[in-house]
Tab-separated table of C-alpha atoms in Angstrom:
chain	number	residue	atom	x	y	z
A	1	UNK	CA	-97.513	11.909	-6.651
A	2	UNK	CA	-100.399	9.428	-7.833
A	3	UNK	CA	-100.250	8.875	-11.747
A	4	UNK	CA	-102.932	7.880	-13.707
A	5	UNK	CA	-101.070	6.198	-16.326
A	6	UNK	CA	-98.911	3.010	-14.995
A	7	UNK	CA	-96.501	3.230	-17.719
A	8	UNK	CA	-95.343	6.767	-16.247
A	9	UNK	CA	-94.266	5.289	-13.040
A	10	UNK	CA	-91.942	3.641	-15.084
A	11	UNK	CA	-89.924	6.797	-15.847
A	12	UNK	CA	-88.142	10.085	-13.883
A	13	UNK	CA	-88.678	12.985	-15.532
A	14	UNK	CA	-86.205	15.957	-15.705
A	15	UNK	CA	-87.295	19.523	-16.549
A	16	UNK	CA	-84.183	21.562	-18.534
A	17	UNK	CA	-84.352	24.955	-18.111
A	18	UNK	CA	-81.646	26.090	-20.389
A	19	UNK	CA	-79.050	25.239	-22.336
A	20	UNK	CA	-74.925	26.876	-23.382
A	21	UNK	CA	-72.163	25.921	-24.827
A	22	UNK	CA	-70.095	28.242	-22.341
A	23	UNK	CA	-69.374	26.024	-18.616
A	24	UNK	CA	-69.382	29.576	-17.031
A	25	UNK	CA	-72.460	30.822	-18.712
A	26	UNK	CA	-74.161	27.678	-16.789
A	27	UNK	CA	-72.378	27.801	-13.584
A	28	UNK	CA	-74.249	31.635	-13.468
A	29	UNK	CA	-77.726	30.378	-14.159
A	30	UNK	CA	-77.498	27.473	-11.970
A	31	UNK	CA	-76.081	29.438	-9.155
A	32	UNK	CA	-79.235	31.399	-9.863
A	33	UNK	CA	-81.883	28.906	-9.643
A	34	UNK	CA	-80.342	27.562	-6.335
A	35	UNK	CA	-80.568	30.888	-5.217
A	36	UNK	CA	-84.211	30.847	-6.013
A	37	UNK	CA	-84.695	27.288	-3.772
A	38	UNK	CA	-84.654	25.055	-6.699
A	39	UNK	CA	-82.347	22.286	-6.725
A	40	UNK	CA	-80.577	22.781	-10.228
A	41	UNK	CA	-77.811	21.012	-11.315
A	42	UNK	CA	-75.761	21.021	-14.607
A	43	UNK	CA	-75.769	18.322	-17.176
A	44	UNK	CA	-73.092	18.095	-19.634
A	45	UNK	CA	-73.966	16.430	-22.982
A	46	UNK	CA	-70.934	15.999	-25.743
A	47	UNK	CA	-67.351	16.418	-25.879
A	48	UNK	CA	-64.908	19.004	-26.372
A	49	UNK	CA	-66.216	21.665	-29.052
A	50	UNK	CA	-69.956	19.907	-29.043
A	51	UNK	CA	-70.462	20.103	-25.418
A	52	UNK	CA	-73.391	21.462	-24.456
A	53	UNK	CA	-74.095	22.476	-20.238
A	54	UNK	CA	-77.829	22.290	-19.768
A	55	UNK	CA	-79.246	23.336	-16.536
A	56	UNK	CA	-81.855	21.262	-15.224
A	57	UNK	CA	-83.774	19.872	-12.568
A	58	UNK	CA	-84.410	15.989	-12.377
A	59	UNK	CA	-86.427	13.707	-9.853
A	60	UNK	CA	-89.795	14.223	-11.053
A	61	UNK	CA	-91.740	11.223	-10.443
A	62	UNK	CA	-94.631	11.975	-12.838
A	63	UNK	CA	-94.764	14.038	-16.174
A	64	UNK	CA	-97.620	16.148	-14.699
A	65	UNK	CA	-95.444	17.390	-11.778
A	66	UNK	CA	-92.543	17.986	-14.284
A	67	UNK	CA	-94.798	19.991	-16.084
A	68	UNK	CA	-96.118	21.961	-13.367
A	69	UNK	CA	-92.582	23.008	-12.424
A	70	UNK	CA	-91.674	24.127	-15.747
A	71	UNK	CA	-95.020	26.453	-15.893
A	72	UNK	CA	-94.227	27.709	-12.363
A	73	UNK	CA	-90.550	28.596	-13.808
A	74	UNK	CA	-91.435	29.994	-17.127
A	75	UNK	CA	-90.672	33.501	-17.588
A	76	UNK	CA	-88.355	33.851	-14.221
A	77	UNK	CA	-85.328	34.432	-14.098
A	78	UNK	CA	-84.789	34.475	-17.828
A	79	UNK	CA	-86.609	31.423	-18.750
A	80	UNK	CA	-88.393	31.561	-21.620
A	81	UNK	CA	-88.869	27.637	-22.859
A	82	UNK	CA	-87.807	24.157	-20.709
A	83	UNK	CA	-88.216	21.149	-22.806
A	84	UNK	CA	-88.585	17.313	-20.590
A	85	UNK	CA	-86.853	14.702	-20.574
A	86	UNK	CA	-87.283	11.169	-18.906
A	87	UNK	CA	-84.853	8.241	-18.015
A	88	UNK	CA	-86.346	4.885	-17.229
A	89	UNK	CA	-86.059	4.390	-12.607
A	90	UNK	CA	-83.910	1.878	-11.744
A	91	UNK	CA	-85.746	-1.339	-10.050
């Protein structure tokens, strides 16, 4: 997707879609949204007692096509608010 910006082709965006403390809570939603034809995974943040398992999809090559996918997935399938993040590509 063309960007506008060069600094954004700097970065991968990910679009989280929700967020539990329970592993089986996740696996549910996930399984879900793979249902639906997204490709979801599961990202696990913390250890122990402070982990959390945040659904999400990743590979977004600009923030204006993360964004689009989290306004096409608000309010399905229980999704109320997704929240970006971005990790810097690898050369």
């Amino acid at each position: 997707e063309p960007a506008s910006d060069k600094k954004t082709n700097k970065y991968i965006y990910t679009v989280y879609l929700f967020s539990t403390r329970s592993e089986e809570v996740a696996n549910d939603v996930n399984h879900s949204f793979q249902g639906a034809g997204h490709n979801s995974e599961i990202i696990v943040t913390g250890e122990d007692d402070s982990a959390r398992y945040r659904v999400a999809v990743s590979g977004f090559k600009s923030r204006q096509s993360a964004l689009e996918f989290s306004d096409s997935v608000s309010g399905k399938l229980g999704i109320r608010v997704t929240w970006l993040g971005r990790n810097r590509q690898a050369n």
